């Protein structure tokens, strides 16, 4: 899982360090200034990101928790930026941050299809997937 942060690469690079080598930055040449607002989105995907209420959305960082969320909050506490964190449906958040300055997305799976869309820093977490089939299944891989 990665984080996508549009147009904040240089600013976040200063605070990410080895611990946060998992953040992802969206492709942009601009740098966030301390006086600007940084908009960060995530999805409801426990235990990595979850709303405190259990709903699939949240309107601010106090309403969002989880493994990746806590790491991103710790990183952002080290910089002097006005940050607005929201939880939205994955497709909405992913589409919303594309091409917008000072917008980002976390935890995001790094895939070949997304590689050129973002400037990646990461991972925040790793997930390994395993496929299972019943012994008498016709499924072949």
C-alpha positions as MATLAB code, in Angstrom:
seq = 'XXXXXXXXXXXXXXXXXXXXXXXXXXXXXXXXXXXXXXXXXXXXXXXXXXXXXXXXXXXXXXXXXXXXXXXXXXXXXXXXXXXXXXXXXXXXXXXXXXXXXXXXXXXXXXXXXXXXXXXXXXXXXXXXXXXXXXXXXXXXX';
ca = [
       0.000    0.000    0.000;
       1.254    3.437   -0.891;
       0.255    7.033   -0.457;
      -0.342    9.345   -3.379;
       0.267   13.033   -2.757;
      -0.148   15.367   -5.718;
       2.334   18.226   -6.096;
       3.971   17.788   -2.692;
       6.977   15.624   -3.566;
       9.772   17.880   -2.359;
       7.978   18.974    0.802;
       7.124   15.440    1.845;
      10.512   14.077    0.843;
      12.001   16.177    3.656;
       9.945   14.400    6.297;
       9.406   10.925    4.940;
      12.813    9.436    5.781;
      13.349    5.690    5.776;
      10.288    5.001    7.936;
       7.945    6.497    5.371;
       9.552    5.174    2.235;
       6.037    3.923    1.390;
       4.311    7.180    0.460;
       3.273    7.902   -3.118;
       3.268   11.293   -4.783;
       1.189   12.144   -7.837;
       3.069   13.501  -10.822;
       3.355   17.296  -10.705;
       6.140   19.825  -10.820;
       4.771   22.144   -8.126;
       5.744   21.975   -4.466;
       3.341   22.567   -1.606;
       4.158   25.674    0.401;
       3.555   25.838    4.144;
       0.762   28.389    3.635;
      -1.141   26.100    1.245;
      -3.689   23.448    2.100;
      -2.924   19.811    1.342;
      -5.965   17.609    0.625;
      -5.450   13.927    1.410;
      -7.967   11.179    0.664;
      -8.237    7.538    1.635;
     -10.836    4.790    1.522;
     -12.504    2.639    4.177;
     -10.259   -0.450    4.175;
      -9.734   -1.750    7.724;
      -7.332   -2.280    9.373;
      -5.304    0.089    7.148;
      -7.869    2.903    7.058;
     -11.194    3.024    8.851;
     -13.713    5.600    9.961;
     -14.250    5.839   13.697;
     -18.014    5.595   13.110;
     -17.702    2.487   10.921;
     -19.196    4.319    7.943;
     -17.486    4.292    4.535;
     -16.750    8.014    4.714;
     -15.316   10.603    7.088;
     -14.903   14.362    6.865;
     -11.720   14.997    8.835;
      -8.640   13.277   10.258;
     -10.146   12.939   13.744;
     -12.757   10.620   12.228;
     -10.185    8.390   10.461;
      -7.934    5.773   12.039;
      -5.940    2.713   11.001;
      -2.418    1.451   10.434;
      -1.633    3.548    7.342;
      -3.650    6.523    8.548;
      -1.689    6.675   11.792;
       1.618    6.625    9.869;
       0.475    9.409    7.532;
      -0.787   11.493   10.473;
       2.574   11.069   12.262;
       4.430   12.203    9.160;
       2.181   15.198    8.577;
       2.518   16.270   12.225;
       6.176   16.994   11.438;
       5.420   19.626    8.774;
       3.710   22.988    8.923;
       0.902   22.421    6.410;
      -2.801   22.941    6.636;
      -4.026   19.407    5.913;
      -7.565   18.334    5.145;
      -7.990   14.534    5.342;
     -11.145   12.851    4.067;
     -12.373    9.295    3.588;
     -14.409    8.647    0.463;
     -15.314    5.756   -1.830;
     -12.161    4.499   -3.578;
     -13.243    5.328   -7.142;
     -14.309    8.849   -6.172;
     -11.085    9.634   -4.268;
      -8.822    8.118   -6.935;
     -10.487   10.111   -9.726;
     -10.680   13.308   -7.651;
      -6.942   13.615   -6.920;
      -5.827   12.997  -10.513;
      -4.436   16.215  -11.983;
      -5.226   18.373   -8.935;
      -2.433   20.274   -7.255;
      -1.965   19.698   -3.519;
      -4.157   16.585   -3.571;
      -3.101   13.126   -2.497;
      -4.292    9.600   -1.883;
      -3.214    6.882    0.545;
      -2.991    3.667    0.883;
      -2.770    2.928   -2.815;
      -1.656   -0.309   -4.425;
       1.275    0.227   -6.758;
       0.501   -1.409  -10.103;
       2.044   -1.270  -13.570;
      -1.018    0.639  -14.814;
      -0.597    3.347  -12.131;
       3.182    3.581  -12.225;
       3.336    6.641  -14.514;
       0.333    8.388  -12.933;
       2.057    9.092   -9.625;
       5.398    9.797   -8.016;
       5.675    6.866   -5.616;
       7.202    6.791   -2.174;
       6.584    3.657   -0.235;
       5.449    1.217    0.922;
       3.521    1.988    4.072;
       2.440   -1.654    4.232;
       2.728   -4.800    2.176;
      -0.027   -7.214    1.303;
       0.497  -10.669   -0.158;
      -2.412  -12.306   -1.933;
      -2.964  -16.056   -2.151;
      -5.485  -17.899   -4.299;
      -7.133  -21.061   -3.019;
      -9.309  -23.627   -4.736;
     -10.982  -26.774   -3.487;
      -9.069  -29.994   -4.323;
     -11.830  -31.088   -6.712;
     -12.056  -27.690   -8.455;
     -11.673  -27.282  -12.243;
      -9.722  -24.034  -11.687;
      -6.222  -24.018  -13.163;
      -3.691  -21.233  -12.931;
];
